[in-house]
Short mmCIF file of C-alpha atoms in Angstrom, two decimals:
data_model
loop_
_atom_site.label_atom_id
_atom_site.label_comp_id
_atom_site.label_asym_id
_atom_site.label_seq_id
_atom_site.Cartn_x
_atom_site.Cartn_y
_atom_site.Cartn_z
CA MET R 236 -10.13 -25.42 27.05
CA THR R 237 -8.68 -21.95 26.97
CA TRP R 238 -7.47 -22.17 30.56
CA ALA R 239 -5.57 -25.38 29.68
CA ILE R 240 -3.88 -23.72 26.72
CA LYS R 241 -2.99 -20.74 28.87
CA ILE R 242 -1.46 -22.89 31.54
CA THR R 243 0.49 -25.04 29.10
CA ASN R 244 1.67 -21.98 27.20
CA PHE R 245 2.86 -20.48 30.43
CA PHE R 246 4.49 -23.72 31.46
CA PHE R 247 6.28 -24.30 28.18
CA GLY R 248 7.05 -20.65 27.82
CA SER R 249 8.88 -20.57 31.11
CA LEU R 250 10.55 -23.87 30.30
CA LEU R 251 11.76 -22.37 27.05
CA LEU R 252 13.00 -19.32 28.87
CA LEU R 253 14.78 -21.47 31.42
CA LEU R 254 16.39 -23.58 28.75
CA GLN R 255 17.50 -20.52 26.88
CA PHE R 256 18.82 -18.97 30.04
CA ASN R 257 20.56 -22.17 30.89
CA ALA R 258 22.06 -22.45 27.42
CA ALA R 259 23.02 -18.80 27.35
CA GLY R 260 24.77 -19.17 30.64
CA GLN R 261 27.14 -21.64 29.03
CA SER R 262 27.80 -19.85 25.78
CA TYR R 263 30.33 -17.24 24.84
CA ILE R 264 30.47 -15.36 21.58
CA GLY R 265 33.02 -13.13 19.90
CA LYS R 266 32.12 -10.87 17.01
CA ASP R 267 35.38 -9.29 15.95
CA VAL R 268 37.97 -12.00 16.04
CA LYS R 269 41.17 -10.90 14.31
CA ILE R 270 42.74 -13.36 11.94
CA THR R 271 45.95 -12.68 10.04
CA LEU R 272 47.61 -14.47 7.14
CA PHE R 273 51.32 -14.37 6.49
CA SER R 274 53.10 -15.80 3.52
CA THR R 275 56.85 -15.48 3.22
CA THR R 276 59.31 -16.44 0.52
CA PRO R 277 62.79 -15.08 -0.19
CA VAL R 278 61.17 -12.84 -2.81
CA GLU R 279 58.07 -11.49 -1.16
CA ASP R 280 56.24 -11.18 2.16
CA ILE R 281 52.48 -10.96 1.98
CA ARG R 282 50.20 -10.16 4.89
CA ALA R 283 46.46 -9.92 5.13
CA VAL R 284 44.03 -9.39 7.97
CA SER R 285 40.39 -9.81 8.78
CA VAL R 286 38.80 -8.44 11.93
CA ARG R 287 35.44 -9.94 11.02
CA GLY R 288 35.91 -13.43 12.37
CA THR R 289 33.24 -14.80 14.69
CA ALA R 290 33.58 -17.37 17.43
CA VAL R 291 31.26 -19.39 19.63
CA LEU R 292 32.27 -21.32 22.73
CA ILE R 293 29.93 -23.69 24.55
CA ALA R 294 31.37 -24.04 28.03
CA LYS R 295 29.56 -27.22 28.97
CA THR R 296 30.67 -29.26 25.96
CA ARG R 297 33.98 -27.34 25.54
CA GLU R 298 33.02 -26.98 21.93
CA ILE R 299 34.51 -24.06 20.02
CA VAL R 300 33.72 -22.82 16.52
CA VAL R 301 35.49 -20.02 14.69
CA GLN R 302 34.39 -18.80 11.30
CA VAL R 303 35.57 -16.07 8.94
CA PRO R 304 34.19 -14.86 5.61
CA ILE R 305 37.08 -15.07 3.12
CA ARG R 306 36.17 -11.80 1.46
CA THR R 307 36.69 -9.86 4.69
CA PHE R 308 40.45 -10.36 4.41
CA GLU R 309 42.16 -7.14 3.47
CA PHE R 310 45.44 -6.84 1.61
CA ASP R 311 47.75 -3.94 1.02
CA ARG R 312 47.10 -4.18 -2.71
CA ARG R 313 43.58 -4.53 -4.03
CA LEU R 314 44.71 -6.61 -6.99
CA MET R 315 46.34 -9.10 -4.61
CA GLN R 316 43.07 -9.28 -2.70
CA GLU R 317 41.19 -9.98 -5.92
CA HIS R 318 43.64 -12.73 -6.85
CA PHE R 319 43.33 -14.21 -3.34
CA ASN R 320 39.57 -14.45 -3.75
CA GLU R 321 39.46 -15.38 -7.43
CA ASN R 322 42.43 -17.66 -7.97
CA TYR R 323 43.28 -19.20 -4.64
CA MET R 324 40.31 -19.27 -2.26
CA GLU R 325 37.53 -19.15 -4.88
CA SER R 326 35.40 -17.28 -2.38
CA ASP R 327 32.37 -17.21 -4.69
CA GLN R 328 32.08 -20.94 -4.20
CA TYR R 329 33.59 -21.25 -0.74
CA PRO R 330 32.75 -18.02 1.10
CA LEU R 331 33.73 -19.16 4.60
CA ALA R 332 36.62 -20.72 6.43
CA LYS R 333 35.65 -22.52 9.61
CA PHE R 334 37.24 -24.40 12.45
CA LYS R 335 35.13 -26.53 14.74
CA GLY R 336 36.70 -28.38 17.59
CA THR R 337 36.68 -29.43 21.21
CA ILE R 338 39.04 -28.17 23.90
CA ASP R 339 41.03 -31.09 25.36
CA GLN R 340 40.82 -30.08 29.01
CA GLY R 341 38.17 -29.00 31.42
CA ILE R 342 38.24 -25.29 32.18
CA ASP R 343 36.27 -23.38 34.74
CA PHE R 344 35.26 -20.41 32.64
CA THR R 345 33.99 -18.51 35.64
CA LYS R 346 37.44 -18.34 37.25
CA ASP R 347 40.26 -16.12 36.05
CA GLY R 348 43.28 -17.91 34.66
CA THR R 349 45.32 -18.82 31.62
CA TYR R 350 45.40 -22.27 30.06
CA SER R 351 47.48 -23.76 27.28
CA VAL R 352 45.11 -25.95 25.35
CA THR R 353 44.92 -28.19 22.34
CA VAL R 354 41.76 -28.04 20.31
CA ASN R 355 40.96 -31.12 18.25
CA GLY R 356 38.66 -30.50 15.37
CA THR R 357 38.11 -29.89 11.71
CA LEU R 358 39.40 -27.01 9.63
CA SER R 359 37.12 -26.42 6.65
CA MET R 360 38.49 -24.22 3.91
CA HIS R 361 38.19 -24.07 0.14
CA GLY R 362 35.75 -26.98 0.24
CA VAL R 363 38.20 -29.32 1.99
CA ASP R 364 37.80 -30.57 5.56
CA LYS R 365 41.00 -31.36 7.41
CA ILE R 366 41.26 -32.83 10.88
CA ARG R 367 43.65 -30.73 12.92
CA ALA R 368 44.91 -30.42 16.46
CA ILE R 369 45.57 -26.75 17.05
CA THR R 370 47.36 -25.49 20.12
CA GLY R 371 46.58 -22.15 21.66
CA LYS R 372 45.89 -20.19 24.77
CA VAL R 373 42.65 -19.53 26.56
CA SER R 374 42.72 -16.82 29.21
CA ILE R 375 39.83 -15.71 31.34
CA GLU R 376 39.66 -12.32 32.95
CA ASN R 377 36.54 -10.84 34.53
CA GLY R 378 34.29 -13.18 32.62
CA GLU R 379 35.84 -12.29 29.29
CA ILE R 380 37.54 -15.11 27.44
CA ARG R 381 40.47 -14.43 25.15
CA ILE R 382 41.59 -17.02 22.65
CA LEU R 383 45.00 -16.84 21.01
CA THR R 384 46.57 -19.21 18.54
CA ALA R 385 49.12 -19.40 15.76
CA PHE R 386 49.29 -22.30 13.35
CA LYS R 387 50.33 -23.12 9.82
CA VAL R 388 48.21 -24.28 6.93
CA PRO R 389 49.86 -25.97 3.95
CA CYS R 390 48.06 -24.78 0.80
CA ALA R 391 48.14 -28.32 -0.60
CA ASP R 392 46.05 -29.58 2.35
CA HIS R 393 43.12 -27.57 1.10
CA LYS R 394 43.68 -28.03 -2.63
CA ILE R 395 44.87 -24.45 -3.08
CA LYS R 396 47.16 -24.64 -6.06
CA ILE R 397 50.06 -22.29 -6.52
CA PRO R 398 51.34 -22.34 -10.07
CA THR R 399 55.09 -22.86 -10.46
CA LEU R 400 55.34 -19.38 -11.97
CA ILE R 401 54.14 -17.79 -8.71
CA MET R 402 55.96 -20.25 -6.42
CA THR R 403 58.67 -17.68 -5.61
CA LYS R 404 56.09 -15.14 -4.43
CA VAL R 405 53.52 -17.16 -2.50
CA ALA R 406 54.58 -19.55 0.25
CA GLU R 407 53.42 -23.15 0.22
CA VAL R 408 52.65 -23.00 3.92
CA ILE R 409 50.69 -20.02 5.22
CA SER R 410 51.04 -18.86 8.83
CA ILE R 411 47.80 -17.93 10.52
CA THR R 412 47.27 -16.14 13.81
CA LEU R 413 44.03 -15.66 15.65
CA ASP R 414 43.18 -13.31 18.48
CA GLY R 415 39.66 -12.94 19.75
CA LYS R 416 37.65 -11.90 22.76
CA LEU R 417 34.51 -13.74 23.70
CA ASN R 418 31.81 -12.58 26.04
CA GLN R 419 29.08 -14.47 27.77
CA ILE R 420 25.67 -14.23 26.15
CA LYS R 421 23.44 -12.28 28.49
CA MET D 107 -5.75 -31.53 24.98
CA LYS D 108 -4.88 -32.98 21.60
CA LYS D 109 -4.51 -29.48 20.22
CA ILE D 110 -2.01 -28.56 22.87
CA SER D 111 0.19 -31.56 22.38
CA LEU D 112 0.20 -30.95 18.63
CA LEU D 113 1.39 -27.44 19.28
CA THR D 114 4.01 -28.21 21.86
CA ILE D 115 5.68 -31.35 20.52
CA PRO D 116 7.27 -29.70 17.50
CA LEU D 117 8.26 -26.78 19.71
CA PHE D 118 9.95 -29.14 22.09
CA PHE D 119 11.78 -30.93 19.30
CA SER D 120 12.94 -27.72 17.72
CA LEU D 121 14.19 -26.63 21.11
CA MET D 122 16.22 -29.79 21.52
CA ALA D 123 17.56 -29.54 18.02
CA ALA D 124 18.50 -25.94 18.68
CA HIS D 125 20.36 -27.04 21.75
CA ALA D 126 22.35 -29.65 19.84
CA GLN D 127 23.12 -27.30 16.96
CA GLN D 128 23.69 -24.37 19.24
CA ALA D 129 27.24 -23.48 18.25
CA ASP D 130 26.43 -23.53 14.55
CA SER D 131 23.19 -21.63 14.85
CA LEU D 132 24.77 -18.97 17.03
CA LEU D 133 27.53 -18.67 14.46
CA ASN D 134 25.06 -18.25 11.63
CA VAL D 135 23.34 -15.44 13.47
CA LEU D 136 26.70 -13.75 14.02
CA ASN D 137 27.78 -14.14 10.43
CA SER D 138 24.68 -12.99 8.65
CA GLY D 139 25.45 -9.72 6.95
CA LEU D 140 29.22 -10.14 6.99
CA ILE D 141 29.59 -11.45 3.45
CA LYS D 142 30.06 -8.56 1.06
CA PRO D 143 27.36 -8.32 -1.59
CA GLU D 144 29.48 -6.60 -4.27
CA VAL D 145 30.50 -8.85 -7.12
CA GLU D 146 34.21 -8.74 -7.90
CA ALA D 147 36.26 -9.55 -10.99
CA VAL D 148 33.50 -9.67 -13.58
CA PHE D 149 36.26 -9.75 -16.16
CA LYS D 150 39.91 -10.45 -15.53
CA SER D 151 41.33 -7.66 -17.63
CA THR D 152 40.24 -4.17 -18.63
CA ARG D 153 39.92 -5.45 -22.23
CA VAL D 154 38.18 -8.49 -23.65
CA VAL D 155 39.61 -9.20 -27.12
CA LEU D 156 39.18 -5.93 -28.99
CA SER D 157 36.65 -4.18 -26.79
CA HIS D 158 36.91 -2.81 -23.31
CA SER D 159 35.48 -4.81 -20.44
CA SER D 160 33.61 -3.27 -17.51
CA GLU D 161 36.69 -3.57 -15.29
CA THR D 162 38.76 -0.60 -14.21
CA GLN D 163 42.25 -0.41 -12.73
CA LYS D 164 42.61 -0.63 -8.98
CA LYS D 165 43.62 2.55 -7.16
CA HIS D 166 47.24 3.57 -7.84
CA ASP D 167 47.81 0.63 -10.16
CA LEU D 168 49.36 1.27 -13.55
CA ASP D 169 48.78 -1.17 -16.35
CA MET D 170 51.24 -1.22 -19.23
CA ARG D 171 49.74 -2.89 -22.25
CA ILE D 172 51.50 -3.94 -25.41
CA ARG D 173 49.39 -5.27 -28.25
CA HIS D 174 50.22 -6.60 -31.63
CA HIS D 175 48.05 -7.53 -34.56
CA PHE D 176 49.75 -9.57 -37.29
CA GLY D 177 48.67 -9.87 -40.91
CA ASP D 178 46.15 -12.11 -42.64
CA ILE D 179 46.55 -15.80 -41.92
CA GLY D 180 45.07 -16.84 -45.27
CA GLY D 181 44.00 -15.24 -48.52
CA LYS D 182 46.03 -13.06 -50.86
CA PHE D 183 48.19 -11.51 -48.14
CA GLY D 184 48.60 -14.56 -45.97
CA SER D 185 49.69 -18.18 -46.33
CA ALA D 186 53.28 -19.39 -46.29
CA HIS D 187 54.75 -16.32 -48.05
CA THR D 188 54.14 -14.14 -45.02
CA LEU D 189 54.40 -17.08 -42.59
CA TYR D 190 50.63 -16.88 -42.15
CA GLY D 191 50.69 -13.20 -41.44
CA LEU D 192 53.52 -13.21 -38.93
CA ASP D 193 55.73 -11.14 -41.28
CA VAL D 194 53.21 -8.34 -41.22
CA ALA D 195 52.42 -5.98 -38.38
CA SER D 196 49.03 -4.54 -39.19
CA ASP D 197 48.85 -2.64 -35.91
CA LEU D 198 50.97 -2.14 -32.83
CA PHE D 199 49.86 -0.52 -29.63
CA ILE D 200 51.48 0.58 -26.43
CA GLY D 201 49.37 2.12 -23.73
CA PHE D 202 49.15 2.94 -20.05
CA ASP D 203 46.05 2.85 -17.85
CA TYR D 204 46.19 4.32 -14.39
CA GLY D 205 43.67 3.92 -11.61
CA ILE D 206 43.03 7.25 -9.89
CA THR D 207 40.52 5.50 -7.66
CA ASP D 208 39.21 1.94 -7.77
CA ASP D 209 36.41 3.17 -10.01
CA LEU D 210 38.09 5.81 -12.18
CA THR D 211 40.79 4.99 -14.70
CA VAL D 212 42.57 7.29 -17.13
CA GLY D 213 44.52 6.02 -20.09
CA ILE D 214 46.92 7.13 -22.77
CA GLY D 215 48.26 5.16 -25.68
CA ARG D 216 49.51 5.17 -29.20
CA SER D 217 48.91 2.80 -32.04
CA LYS D 218 50.78 2.42 -35.30
CA GLN D 219 47.81 2.82 -37.62
CA ASP D 220 47.35 6.51 -38.45
CA GLU D 221 49.91 7.19 -35.70
CA LEU D 222 46.79 7.31 -33.60
CA TYR D 223 47.12 8.61 -30.05
CA ASN D 224 44.35 7.96 -27.60
CA PHE D 225 43.30 9.58 -24.33
CA SER D 226 40.63 7.83 -22.35
CA GLY D 227 38.61 7.91 -19.18
CA LYS D 228 36.65 5.04 -17.71
CA TYR D 229 34.31 5.18 -14.76
CA LYS D 230 32.56 2.36 -12.97
CA LEU D 231 29.19 3.78 -12.05
CA LEU D 232 27.15 0.82 -10.84
CA LYS D 233 28.28 -2.47 -9.36
CA GLN D 234 26.49 -5.77 -9.44
CA ARG D 235 25.41 -7.08 -6.04
CA THR D 236 24.49 -10.52 -4.85
CA ASP D 237 21.70 -9.26 -2.60
CA GLY D 238 19.55 -8.37 -5.61
CA LYS D 239 19.79 -4.60 -5.21
CA MET D 240 21.76 -4.22 -8.42
CA PRO D 241 21.73 -6.91 -11.09
CA VAL D 242 24.37 -5.44 -13.45
CA ASN D 243 27.54 -3.39 -13.62
CA LEU D 244 27.56 -0.15 -15.56
CA THR D 245 30.83 1.34 -16.72
CA LEU D 246 31.13 4.50 -18.81
CA PHE D 247 33.99 4.84 -21.24
CA ALA D 248 35.10 7.85 -23.28
CA GLN D 249 38.07 8.00 -25.60
CA MET D 250 39.54 10.69 -27.81
CA GLY D 251 41.63 9.72 -30.81
CA TRP D 252 44.17 12.01 -32.45
CA ILE D 253 45.58 11.13 -35.85
CA ALA D 254 49.17 12.37 -35.89
CA ARG D 255 50.30 11.16 -39.33
CA GLU D 256 50.89 13.29 -42.43
CA PRO D 257 47.76 13.66 -44.55
CA PHE D 258 47.42 11.21 -47.46
CA SER D 259 45.95 13.95 -49.65
CA GLN D 260 46.03 17.72 -49.47
CA THR D 261 42.34 17.88 -48.64
CA GLU D 262 42.38 15.27 -45.90
CA PHE D 263 42.93 17.42 -42.83
CA THR D 264 41.95 20.84 -44.14
CA THR D 265 40.76 21.73 -40.70
CA TYR D 266 42.82 20.42 -37.84
CA SER D 267 39.76 19.16 -35.97
CA ASN D 268 39.34 16.48 -38.65
CA ARG D 269 42.19 14.64 -36.98
CA PHE D 270 40.13 14.05 -33.85
CA SER D 271 37.56 11.41 -33.16
CA TYR D 272 35.49 10.84 -30.04
CA PHE D 273 34.19 7.58 -28.74
CA LEU D 274 31.52 7.24 -26.06
CA GLN D 275 30.48 3.87 -24.72
CA SER D 276 28.44 2.45 -21.90
CA ILE D 277 29.34 -1.05 -20.84
CA ILE D 278 26.64 -3.09 -19.13
CA SER D 279 27.96 -6.35 -17.73
CA ARG D 280 26.86 -9.17 -15.53
CA LYS D 281 28.73 -12.01 -13.88
CA PHE D 282 26.33 -14.91 -14.23
CA SER D 283 28.50 -17.36 -12.32
CA SER D 284 32.07 -17.41 -11.12
CA ARG D 285 32.97 -18.78 -14.54
CA PHE D 286 30.74 -16.88 -16.91
CA SER D 287 30.34 -13.16 -17.61
CA LEU D 288 28.67 -11.25 -20.42
CA GLU D 289 28.47 -7.62 -21.44
CA VAL D 290 26.60 -5.40 -23.88
CA MET D 291 28.17 -2.17 -25.12
CA PRO D 292 26.13 0.46 -26.94
CA ALA D 293 28.44 3.14 -28.29
CA LEU D 294 28.74 6.22 -30.46
CA LEU D 295 31.80 7.11 -32.50
CA MET D 296 32.05 10.69 -33.77
CA ARG D 297 34.65 11.37 -36.43
CA LYS D 298 35.30 13.67 -39.37
CA ASN D 299 37.86 11.66 -41.27
CA THR D 300 35.63 9.39 -43.36
CA ALA D 301 36.70 7.78 -46.64
CA GLU D 302 33.33 8.34 -48.28
CA SER D 303 30.88 11.17 -47.91
CA ARG D 304 28.02 8.68 -47.56
CA ASP D 305 29.70 7.03 -44.60
CA PRO D 306 28.15 8.77 -41.59
CA GLN D 307 30.40 10.78 -39.31
CA ASN D 308 28.42 9.63 -36.29
CA LEU D 309 28.56 5.89 -36.15
CA PHE D 310 26.46 3.86 -33.74
CA SER D 311 27.65 0.44 -32.66
CA LEU D 312 26.47 -2.30 -30.36
CA GLY D 313 29.06 -4.60 -28.90
CA PHE D 314 28.72 -7.97 -27.18
CA ALA D 315 31.47 -9.64 -25.22
CA GLY D 316 31.89 -12.60 -22.92
CA ARG D 317 34.31 -14.50 -20.78
CA MET D 318 34.18 -18.18 -19.93
CA LYS D 319 36.69 -19.36 -17.37
CA LEU D 320 38.15 -22.70 -18.37
CA THR D 321 40.41 -23.03 -15.34
CA ARG D 322 41.22 -20.62 -12.53
CA ARG D 323 43.73 -18.80 -14.70
CA LEU D 324 42.70 -19.55 -18.25
CA SER D 325 39.66 -18.01 -19.87
CA PHE D 326 38.04 -18.12 -23.26
CA ILE D 327 37.09 -14.62 -24.35
CA ALA D 328 35.14 -13.31 -27.33
CA ASP D 329 33.64 -10.08 -28.54
CA TYR D 330 31.57 -8.95 -31.49
CA THR D 331 30.65 -5.41 -32.47
CA LEU D 332 27.64 -4.71 -34.61
CA VAL D 333 28.35 -1.68 -36.80
CA ASN D 334 26.79 -2.39 -40.19
CA GLY D 335 23.05 -2.01 -40.40
CA LEU D 336 22.76 0.40 -37.46
CA SER D 337 23.57 3.84 -38.82
CA ARG D 338 25.85 2.89 -41.68
CA PRO D 339 24.45 2.18 -45.19
CA ASN D 340 25.14 -1.32 -46.48
CA ASP D 341 26.05 -0.25 -50.03
CA LEU D 342 29.22 1.76 -49.53
CA SER D 343 31.89 1.29 -52.24
CA GLN D 344 34.32 0.10 -49.57
CA VAL D 345 33.00 -3.01 -47.86
CA TYR D 346 33.27 -2.89 -44.07
CA TYR D 347 32.80 -5.80 -41.71
CA ASN D 348 31.74 -6.16 -38.13
CA PRO D 349 34.73 -6.85 -35.87
CA LEU D 350 34.74 -10.29 -34.25
CA GLY D 351 37.50 -11.47 -31.95
CA VAL D 352 38.06 -14.66 -29.98
CA GLY D 353 40.94 -15.42 -27.69
CA LEU D 354 42.49 -17.13 -24.72
CA GLU D 355 43.41 -15.12 -21.67
CA ILE D 356 46.08 -16.39 -19.29
CA GLU D 357 46.47 -14.70 -15.95
CA THR D 358 49.61 -15.20 -13.88
CA GLY D 359 49.18 -12.76 -11.02
CA GLY D 360 49.95 -9.26 -12.24
CA HIS D 361 50.61 -10.33 -15.83
CA ILE D 362 47.86 -11.04 -18.30
CA PHE D 363 48.66 -12.63 -21.64
CA SER D 364 46.02 -12.86 -24.22
CA LEU D 365 46.23 -14.75 -27.50
CA ASN D 366 43.72 -13.45 -29.97
CA PHE D 367 42.24 -14.17 -33.35
CA MET D 368 40.21 -11.43 -34.99
CA ASN D 369 39.25 -10.00 -38.35
CA SER D 370 40.09 -6.41 -37.45
CA GLU D 371 43.40 -4.95 -38.51
CA TYR D 372 43.19 -2.29 -35.85
CA ILE D 373 43.46 -2.12 -32.10
CA LEU D 374 41.70 1.03 -30.91
CA GLU D 375 37.92 1.48 -30.91
CA ASN D 376 38.25 4.71 -32.87
CA ASN D 377 39.77 2.62 -35.66
CA PHE D 378 38.40 -0.90 -35.52
CA ILE D 379 34.76 0.05 -35.21
CA SER D 380 34.85 2.26 -38.29
CA ASN D 381 37.52 0.68 -40.49
CA THR D 382 37.49 -3.12 -40.27
CA LYS D 383 37.86 -4.20 -43.90
CA LYS D 384 38.65 -7.87 -43.47
CA SER D 385 36.29 -10.75 -43.11
CA TRP D 386 36.60 -14.01 -41.19
CA LYS D 387 35.62 -15.77 -44.41
CA ASP D 388 38.31 -15.00 -46.98
CA GLY D 389 41.38 -15.59 -44.84
CA GLY D 390 41.07 -12.15 -43.28
CA ILE D 391 41.49 -13.61 -39.83
CA ARG D 392 44.67 -12.62 -38.09
CA PHE D 393 46.57 -13.52 -34.97
CA GLY D 394 47.41 -11.05 -32.26
CA PHE D 395 48.57 -10.95 -28.69
CA THR D 396 48.38 -8.69 -25.68
CA ILE D 397 50.81 -8.46 -22.81
CA SER D 398 49.57 -6.57 -19.81
CA ARG D 399 51.69 -5.92 -16.77
CA ASN D 400 50.40 -4.35 -13.62
CA PHE D 401 52.57 -2.04 -11.49
CA THR D 402 51.77 -0.55 -8.12
CA LEU D 403 53.00 3.01 -8.40
CA PHE D 404 52.69 4.37 -4.90
CA LYS D 405 53.22 2.45 -1.74
CA SER D 406 49.91 2.47 0.00
CA LYS D 407 49.72 4.80 2.96
CA ASN D 408 48.41 2.09 5.21
CA LYS D 409 50.63 1.69 8.23
CA ASP D 410 48.84 -1.40 9.48
CA PRO D 411 51.61 -3.95 10.08
CA ASP D 412 49.04 -6.73 9.60
CA LYS D 413 48.67 -6.02 5.90
CA THR D 414 51.99 -4.73 4.71
CA SER D 415 53.53 -6.62 1.84
CA LYS D 416 57.16 -6.41 1.03
CA ILE D 417 59.06 -7.28 -2.12
CA TYR D 418 62.71 -8.02 -1.50
#
């Protein structure tokens, strides 16, 4: 029977390889997606940034997922960062923010070009899932995909409470920008 | 052939599943290792009720702390005649703590009792991690006390060094969950100014403290320091008690208010560990509060426009 096992192993092994190759050919990943937060009130502007976002794009299904660990956001002041994690995002319990959606139009990812797109999907943050349509840009240059978007997240949508005492310092709607480069899995 | 099919069917299924879950599984591979293992904010403030917590000031942050201990709520010195102790100020404290780095804090302060000045250093040596490499935090704390008042008797400060006391403490803490933290604090207090000759100049103590978060901004805090029965004889002519404090801590982003009830008259370690003469039993419980305000002294040198904050 050993010859049979050998043949099947070879057969399934190459099938596996093919499938992987096939799947890899359709997938793009980005490891250092930059995400910024901006809160503005007449009293105070607060900015924070993370360059540790990750993104996956499946070309065939036009599915896109972006994820960022909350604790990778950096603030000017360390105490602010601690409050962000402890009081607002509760990052011990909810360590990740994630957006998973589908691009609304067909794009040939092998051809250079820039597309304005809407991505319909779910934004998961602070334990709350919210269905969102987020507009952005997808540009392709030499096989590298760049995704750019700016959108606003109302704190109340994700059950992030801002006490009335802090209301003058932290905005009720936070502006978010995202800029990331994705490369084909080889 | 049965063996082969048994082997390959699950493989095939897992392959298909992998295909369907591809985006998520790829993401998980990318994200592994990105979540920081260091545990943050074991306690909210650098103090619990009476004792220090394992927290230090953040780099370049200055904490101004004003504390007040009122008089006895009940007993001979309390009740309605002193408005349950509110007429009496048993101790007042104003102090500043400055973070040289995130892990090293220096402090200076002055309390009313004995006109006691304090100079302290606090260093966070070990940090708890979620990846199991370090289960606890270890913070070292040292404080010098200097009694500035006039001597009560001619013999009290015959040598000037009798005015000084030294306090060394190691604080071992652990954040058990996002809501619950505990710490143990073995300490040594070295002093010369003792009321009785039988009262040892080197006093060992063992403190316990905890925080329980009730809401995101409100915590229940408590601490207890075991002094009697360690190195101190139990039959001194002056009866001393172990300090026990409970309180509520309210954090409002930069400000921390703490409402406390404790049996100790005093605020600084160099005083409350050695001199607590009131008991929770006979109305010796008193009310106190702490106001702590955090200031950022130097604008950070970071020029990154993505993380600049601006106060108008």
